[in-house]
């Protein structure tokens, strides 16, 4: 089975722009979670989607949003980028019946200049 | 105070040494995860446990629910074990997001 894939792997954007990141979960996995990793704050939970519905959300401003499609692929969007949004963005998928075990993608490294 | 605390933050050891990384948490959990992150960013799930002990090769993870404490042990450490080890907890009530510790940066010298 193919693992979790994320595109793009690297991205450079300018402050004020918006960005969309994509995550394709492992086949059969219906839950996708998104995380932000920075040197200062470490890993933090952004949000989680299951069957196209956001089930849980972390403590991030409304500039961070996401969605999930019927094939379980997920996107996250950050609008009005700030320098502090520079981070590694990771997604993870979970299988039905084993929702707590998460399989991580390689991440998208976003640099905001 | 962070809900998930790890110690030590940094650990340098010689090849072959027995390694212990500790994790304490202050919230109710449904599962505790040990994750490994190599330079470059990719995260691999090593263990998910809610009680007792699990073993995989040279890695052993234990959890004490009453004391809210878990340990990750590496026996016969090797330079390829050099990585950041992260403790994370699931709080239950469905597939909610993980809460992470700050990680332990482990270096195994040949």
Short mmCIF file of N, CA and C in Angstrom, two decimals, chain A:
data_model
loop_
_atom_site.label_atom_id
_atom_site.label_comp_id
_atom_site.label_asym_id
_atom_site.label_seq_id
_atom_site.Cartn_x
_atom_site.Cartn_y
_atom_site.Cartn_z
N UNK A 1 0.84 -1.18 0.00
CA UNK A 1 0.00 0.00 0.00
C UNK A 1 0.87 1.23 0.00
N UNK A 2 0.50 2.22 -0.81
CA UNK A 2 1.26 3.47 -0.80
C UNK A 2 1.01 4.20 0.51
N UNK A 3 2.04 4.95 0.93
CA UNK A 3 1.91 5.70 2.17
C UNK A 3 1.17 6.99 1.96
N UNK A 4 1.17 7.82 2.99
CA UNK A 4 0.56 9.15 2.91
C UNK A 4 1.45 10.05 2.05
N UNK A 5 0.85 10.73 1.11
CA UNK A 5 1.63 11.63 0.27
C UNK A 5 1.16 13.06 0.47
N UNK A 6 2.11 13.98 0.37
CA UNK A 6 1.81 15.40 0.52
C UNK A 6 2.47 16.15 -0.62
N UNK A 7 1.73 17.11 -1.14
CA UNK A 7 2.28 17.97 -2.19
C UNK A 7 1.90 19.42 -1.93
N UNK A 8 2.76 20.36 -2.29
CA UNK A 8 4.14 20.11 -2.69
C UNK A 8 5.01 19.79 -1.48
N UNK A 9 6.23 19.41 -1.67
CA UNK A 9 7.13 19.12 -0.56
C UNK A 9 7.76 20.40 -0.02
N UNK A 10 8.00 21.34 -0.89
CA UNK A 10 8.61 22.61 -0.49
C UNK A 10 7.88 23.75 -1.19
N UNK A 11 7.78 24.85 -0.47
CA UNK A 11 7.02 25.98 -1.00
C UNK A 11 7.57 27.27 -0.39
N UNK A 12 7.76 28.26 -1.24
CA UNK A 12 8.16 29.58 -0.75
C UNK A 12 7.10 30.57 -1.17
N UNK A 13 6.57 31.30 -0.19
CA UNK A 13 5.53 32.29 -0.45
C UNK A 13 5.91 33.61 0.19
N UNK A 14 5.22 34.64 -0.25
CA UNK A 14 5.45 35.99 0.27
C UNK A 14 4.37 36.34 1.28
N UNK A 15 4.74 37.08 2.29
CA UNK A 15 3.78 37.54 3.30
C UNK A 15 2.56 38.16 2.62
N UNK A 16 1.38 37.80 3.10
CA UNK A 16 0.13 38.32 2.55
C UNK A 16 -0.51 37.40 1.52
N UNK A 17 0.27 36.51 0.95
CA UNK A 17 -0.29 35.57 -0.03
C UNK A 17 -1.07 34.46 0.69
N UNK A 18 -1.70 33.61 -0.11
CA UNK A 18 -2.35 32.44 0.46
C UNK A 18 -1.73 31.18 -0.12
N UNK A 19 -1.92 30.06 0.55
CA UNK A 19 -1.31 28.82 0.10
C UNK A 19 -2.27 27.66 0.35
N UNK A 20 -2.22 26.67 -0.54
CA UNK A 20 -3.00 25.45 -0.38
C UNK A 20 -2.07 24.26 -0.42
N UNK A 21 -2.20 23.41 0.59
CA UNK A 21 -1.40 22.20 0.68
C UNK A 21 -2.31 20.99 0.53
N UNK A 22 -1.78 19.92 -0.04
CA UNK A 22 -2.60 18.75 -0.32
C UNK A 22 -2.05 17.52 0.38
N UNK A 23 -2.98 16.64 0.77
CA UNK A 23 -2.61 15.40 1.46
C UNK A 23 -3.48 14.27 0.92
N UNK A 24 -2.83 13.20 0.48
CA UNK A 24 -3.55 12.00 0.06
C UNK A 24 -3.30 10.90 1.08
N UNK A 25 -4.34 10.43 1.75
CA UNK A 25 -4.13 9.44 2.80
C UNK A 25 -3.88 8.05 2.23
N UNK A 26 -3.53 7.14 3.11
CA UNK A 26 -3.40 5.74 2.73
C UNK A 26 -4.77 5.25 2.26
N UNK A 27 -4.77 4.43 1.22
CA UNK A 27 -6.03 3.92 0.68
C UNK A 27 -6.84 3.23 1.77
N UNK A 28 -8.12 3.63 1.89
CA UNK A 28 -8.98 3.04 2.91
C UNK A 28 -9.05 3.84 4.20
N UNK A 29 -8.10 4.75 4.40
CA UNK A 29 -8.14 5.61 5.59
C UNK A 29 -9.10 6.76 5.35
N UNK A 30 -9.98 7.00 6.32
CA UNK A 30 -10.98 8.06 6.15
C UNK A 30 -10.73 9.27 7.03
N UNK A 31 -9.80 9.16 7.97
CA UNK A 31 -9.50 10.28 8.85
C UNK A 31 -8.17 10.90 8.46
N UNK A 32 -8.16 12.20 8.33
CA UNK A 32 -6.92 12.94 8.03
C UNK A 32 -6.77 14.06 9.04
N UNK A 33 -5.60 14.11 9.66
CA UNK A 33 -5.28 15.18 10.61
C UNK A 33 -4.13 16.01 10.06
N UNK A 34 -4.13 17.27 10.42
CA UNK A 34 -3.07 18.19 10.00
C UNK A 34 -2.36 18.74 11.23
N UNK A 35 -1.03 18.88 11.11
CA UNK A 35 -0.20 19.38 12.20
C UNK A 35 0.79 20.40 11.66
N UNK A 36 1.14 21.34 12.53
CA UNK A 36 2.17 22.32 12.21
C UNK A 36 3.36 22.08 13.14
N UNK A 37 4.56 22.08 12.58
CA UNK A 37 5.76 21.93 13.39
C UNK A 37 6.69 23.12 13.17
N UNK A 38 7.01 23.82 14.25
CA UNK A 38 7.96 24.92 14.23
C UNK A 38 9.01 24.70 15.30
N UNK A 39 10.20 25.30 15.13
CA UNK A 39 11.24 25.12 16.14
C UNK A 39 10.81 25.64 17.51
N UNK A 40 10.03 26.69 17.55
CA UNK A 40 9.65 27.28 18.82
C UNK A 40 8.52 26.56 19.53
N UNK A 41 7.50 26.18 18.80
CA UNK A 41 6.30 25.60 19.38
C UNK A 41 6.23 24.08 19.27
N UNK A 42 7.12 23.49 18.49
CA UNK A 42 7.06 22.05 18.29
C UNK A 42 5.88 21.66 17.42
N UNK A 43 5.37 20.48 17.65
CA UNK A 43 4.24 19.97 16.88
C UNK A 43 2.91 20.39 17.52
N UNK A 44 2.03 20.94 16.68
CA UNK A 44 0.72 21.36 17.18
C UNK A 44 -0.37 20.88 16.23
N UNK A 45 -1.47 20.48 16.81
CA UNK A 45 -2.62 19.99 16.04
C UNK A 45 -3.39 21.14 15.42
N UNK A 46 -3.66 21.02 14.13
CA UNK A 46 -4.45 22.03 13.42
C UNK A 46 -5.92 21.65 13.34
N UNK A 47 -6.22 20.56 12.67
CA UNK A 47 -7.59 20.06 12.57
C UNK A 47 -7.61 18.65 12.04
N UNK A 48 -8.78 18.02 12.17
CA UNK A 48 -8.97 16.64 11.75
C UNK A 48 -10.27 16.51 10.98
N UNK A 49 -10.22 15.77 9.89
CA UNK A 49 -11.39 15.55 9.05
C UNK A 49 -11.69 14.06 8.97
N UNK A 50 -12.97 13.77 8.97
CA UNK A 50 -13.43 12.39 8.81
C UNK A 50 -14.67 12.42 7.95
N UNK A 51 -14.66 11.67 6.88
CA UNK A 51 -15.81 11.62 5.96
C UNK A 51 -16.29 13.01 5.59
N UNK A 52 -15.36 13.85 5.18
CA UNK A 52 -15.62 15.20 4.66
C UNK A 52 -16.08 16.20 5.72
N UNK A 53 -16.06 15.81 6.99
CA UNK A 53 -16.51 16.70 8.07
C UNK A 53 -15.36 16.99 9.02
N UNK A 54 -15.24 18.25 9.41
CA UNK A 54 -14.22 18.59 10.41
C UNK A 54 -14.71 18.13 11.77
N UNK A 55 -13.98 17.24 12.40
CA UNK A 55 -14.41 16.69 13.69
C UNK A 55 -13.78 17.39 14.86
N UNK A 56 -12.59 17.94 14.64
CA UNK A 56 -11.87 18.53 15.75
C UNK A 56 -10.96 19.62 15.21
N UNK A 57 -10.73 20.64 16.04
CA UNK A 57 -9.92 21.75 15.59
C UNK A 57 -9.00 22.19 16.71
N UNK A 58 -7.76 22.50 16.37
CA UNK A 58 -6.81 23.02 17.34
C UNK A 58 -6.97 24.52 17.51
N UNK A 59 -6.05 25.09 18.26
CA UNK A 59 -6.14 26.50 18.61
C UNK A 59 -5.35 27.36 17.62
N UNK A 60 -5.87 27.48 16.43
CA UNK A 60 -5.24 28.28 15.39
C UNK A 60 -6.24 29.31 14.88
N UNK A 61 -5.73 30.44 14.36
CA UNK A 61 -6.67 31.46 13.86
C UNK A 61 -7.42 30.99 12.63
N UNK A 62 -8.49 31.73 12.31
CA UNK A 62 -9.35 31.36 11.20
C UNK A 62 -8.68 31.40 9.83
N UNK A 63 -7.47 31.99 9.78
CA UNK A 63 -6.74 31.99 8.51
C UNK A 63 -6.38 30.57 8.06
N UNK A 64 -6.38 29.66 9.01
CA UNK A 64 -6.08 28.26 8.71
C UNK A 64 -7.40 27.52 8.52
N UNK A 65 -7.56 26.91 7.37
CA UNK A 65 -8.79 26.17 7.10
C UNK A 65 -8.45 24.92 6.32
N UNK A 66 -9.42 24.04 6.25
CA UNK A 66 -9.17 22.80 5.52
C UNK A 66 -10.46 22.25 4.96
N UNK A 67 -10.30 21.20 4.20
CA UNK A 67 -11.48 20.47 3.72
C UNK A 67 -11.05 19.07 3.32
N UNK A 68 -12.05 18.22 3.21
CA UNK A 68 -11.78 16.85 2.79
C UNK A 68 -12.76 16.49 1.68
N UNK A 69 -12.27 15.77 0.71
CA UNK A 69 -13.08 15.38 -0.44
C UNK A 69 -13.62 13.97 -0.25
N UNK A 70 -14.52 13.58 -1.14
CA UNK A 70 -15.19 12.28 -1.00
C UNK A 70 -14.21 11.12 -1.12
N UNK A 71 -13.05 11.34 -1.74
CA UNK A 71 -12.06 10.26 -1.85
C UNK A 71 -11.07 10.31 -0.68
N UNK A 72 -11.40 11.09 0.35
CA UNK A 72 -10.61 11.25 1.59
C UNK A 72 -9.39 12.13 1.44
N UNK A 73 -9.05 12.53 0.23
CA UNK A 73 -7.95 13.49 0.08
C UNK A 73 -8.32 14.79 0.80
N UNK A 74 -7.31 15.44 1.34
CA UNK A 74 -7.59 16.65 2.13
C UNK A 74 -6.68 17.78 1.67
N UNK A 75 -7.17 18.96 1.83
CA UNK A 75 -6.37 20.17 1.58
C UNK A 75 -6.46 21.06 2.79
N UNK A 76 -5.37 21.79 3.03
CA UNK A 76 -5.44 22.86 4.01
C UNK A 76 -5.02 24.16 3.34
N UNK A 77 -5.61 25.23 3.76
CA UNK A 77 -5.37 26.53 3.17
C UNK A 77 -4.98 27.51 4.28
N UNK A 78 -3.99 28.30 3.98
CA UNK A 78 -3.63 29.39 4.89
C UNK A 78 -3.74 30.69 4.10
N UNK A 79 -4.57 31.59 4.57
CA UNK A 79 -4.73 32.87 3.88
C UNK A 79 -3.90 33.94 4.60
N UNK A 80 -3.61 35.02 3.89
CA UNK A 80 -2.88 36.16 4.44
C UNK A 80 -1.67 35.69 5.25
N UNK A 81 -0.76 35.05 4.56
CA UNK A 81 0.39 34.45 5.22
C UNK A 81 1.19 35.45 6.03
N UNK A 82 1.66 34.97 7.18
CA UNK A 82 2.55 35.76 8.05
C UNK A 82 3.89 35.03 8.14
N UNK A 83 4.92 35.79 8.53
CA UNK A 83 6.25 35.18 8.63
C UNK A 83 6.22 33.99 9.59
N UNK A 84 5.44 34.09 10.64
CA UNK A 84 5.35 33.02 11.64
C UNK A 84 4.68 31.76 11.15
N UNK A 85 4.12 31.80 9.95
CA UNK A 85 3.50 30.60 9.39
C UNK A 85 4.54 29.68 8.75
N UNK A 86 5.77 30.14 8.67
CA UNK A 86 6.85 29.28 8.15
C UNK A 86 6.98 28.07 9.06
N UNK A 87 6.85 26.90 8.50
CA UNK A 87 6.80 25.69 9.31
C UNK A 87 6.81 24.48 8.41
N UNK A 88 6.92 23.32 9.05
CA UNK A 88 6.68 22.05 8.38
C UNK A 88 5.24 21.66 8.67
N UNK A 89 4.47 21.44 7.63
CA UNK A 89 3.08 21.04 7.79
C UNK A 89 2.96 19.56 7.46
N UNK A 90 2.48 18.82 8.44
CA UNK A 90 2.37 17.37 8.32
C UNK A 90 0.92 16.95 8.32
N UNK A 91 0.61 15.98 7.52
CA UNK A 91 -0.71 15.37 7.64
C UNK A 91 -0.52 13.91 8.02
N UNK A 92 -1.55 13.36 8.63
CA UNK A 92 -1.52 11.97 9.07
C UNK A 92 -2.88 11.36 8.82
N UNK A 93 -2.90 10.10 8.44
CA UNK A 93 -4.19 9.43 8.22
C UNK A 93 -4.33 8.25 9.18
N UNK A 94 -5.59 7.91 9.43
CA UNK A 94 -5.91 6.81 10.34
C UNK A 94 -6.92 5.88 9.69
N UNK A 95 -6.85 4.63 10.08
CA UNK A 95 -7.76 3.64 9.50
C UNK A 95 -9.00 3.48 10.36
N UNK A 96 -10.10 3.07 9.75
CA UNK A 96 -11.32 2.83 10.52
C UNK A 96 -11.07 1.76 11.58
N UNK A 97 -11.58 1.99 12.76
CA UNK A 97 -11.39 1.02 13.82
C UNK A 97 -10.06 1.15 14.53
N UNK A 98 -9.22 1.99 14.02
CA UNK A 98 -7.91 2.20 14.66
C UNK A 98 -7.58 3.67 14.61
N UNK A 99 -8.56 4.45 14.99
CA UNK A 99 -8.44 5.89 14.78
C UNK A 99 -7.28 6.52 15.51
N UNK A 100 -6.79 5.88 16.54
CA UNK A 100 -5.75 6.54 17.30
C UNK A 100 -4.37 6.36 16.68
N UNK A 101 -4.16 5.35 15.85
CA UNK A 101 -2.85 5.14 15.26
C UNK A 101 -2.76 5.92 13.96
N UNK A 102 -1.80 6.80 13.90
CA UNK A 102 -1.72 7.72 12.77
C UNK A 102 -0.47 7.46 11.96
N UNK A 103 -0.63 7.57 10.65
CA UNK A 103 0.46 7.37 9.71
C UNK A 103 0.75 8.72 9.06
N UNK A 104 2.00 9.16 9.22
CA UNK A 104 2.35 10.51 8.80
C UNK A 104 2.90 10.56 7.38
N UNK A 105 2.59 11.66 6.71
CA UNK A 105 3.21 11.95 5.44
C UNK A 105 4.56 12.62 5.64
N UNK A 106 5.29 12.89 4.53
CA UNK A 106 6.63 13.47 4.64
C UNK A 106 6.64 14.95 4.98
N UNK A 107 5.49 15.59 4.84
CA UNK A 107 5.40 17.00 5.20
C UNK A 107 5.62 17.94 4.03
N UNK A 108 5.10 19.14 4.18
CA UNK A 108 5.36 20.25 3.25
C UNK A 108 6.07 21.33 4.04
N UNK A 109 7.25 21.70 3.57
CA UNK A 109 7.99 22.78 4.26
C UNK A 109 7.65 24.10 3.59
N UNK A 110 6.97 24.95 4.34
CA UNK A 110 6.54 26.26 3.86
C UNK A 110 7.45 27.34 4.43
N UNK A 111 7.98 28.15 3.55
CA UNK A 111 8.77 29.31 3.96
C UNK A 111 8.05 30.56 3.50
N UNK A 112 7.81 31.47 4.44
CA UNK A 112 7.15 32.73 4.13
C UNK A 112 8.19 33.85 4.25
N UNK A 113 8.34 34.60 3.17
CA UNK A 113 9.36 35.67 3.17
C UNK A 113 8.71 37.05 3.10
#
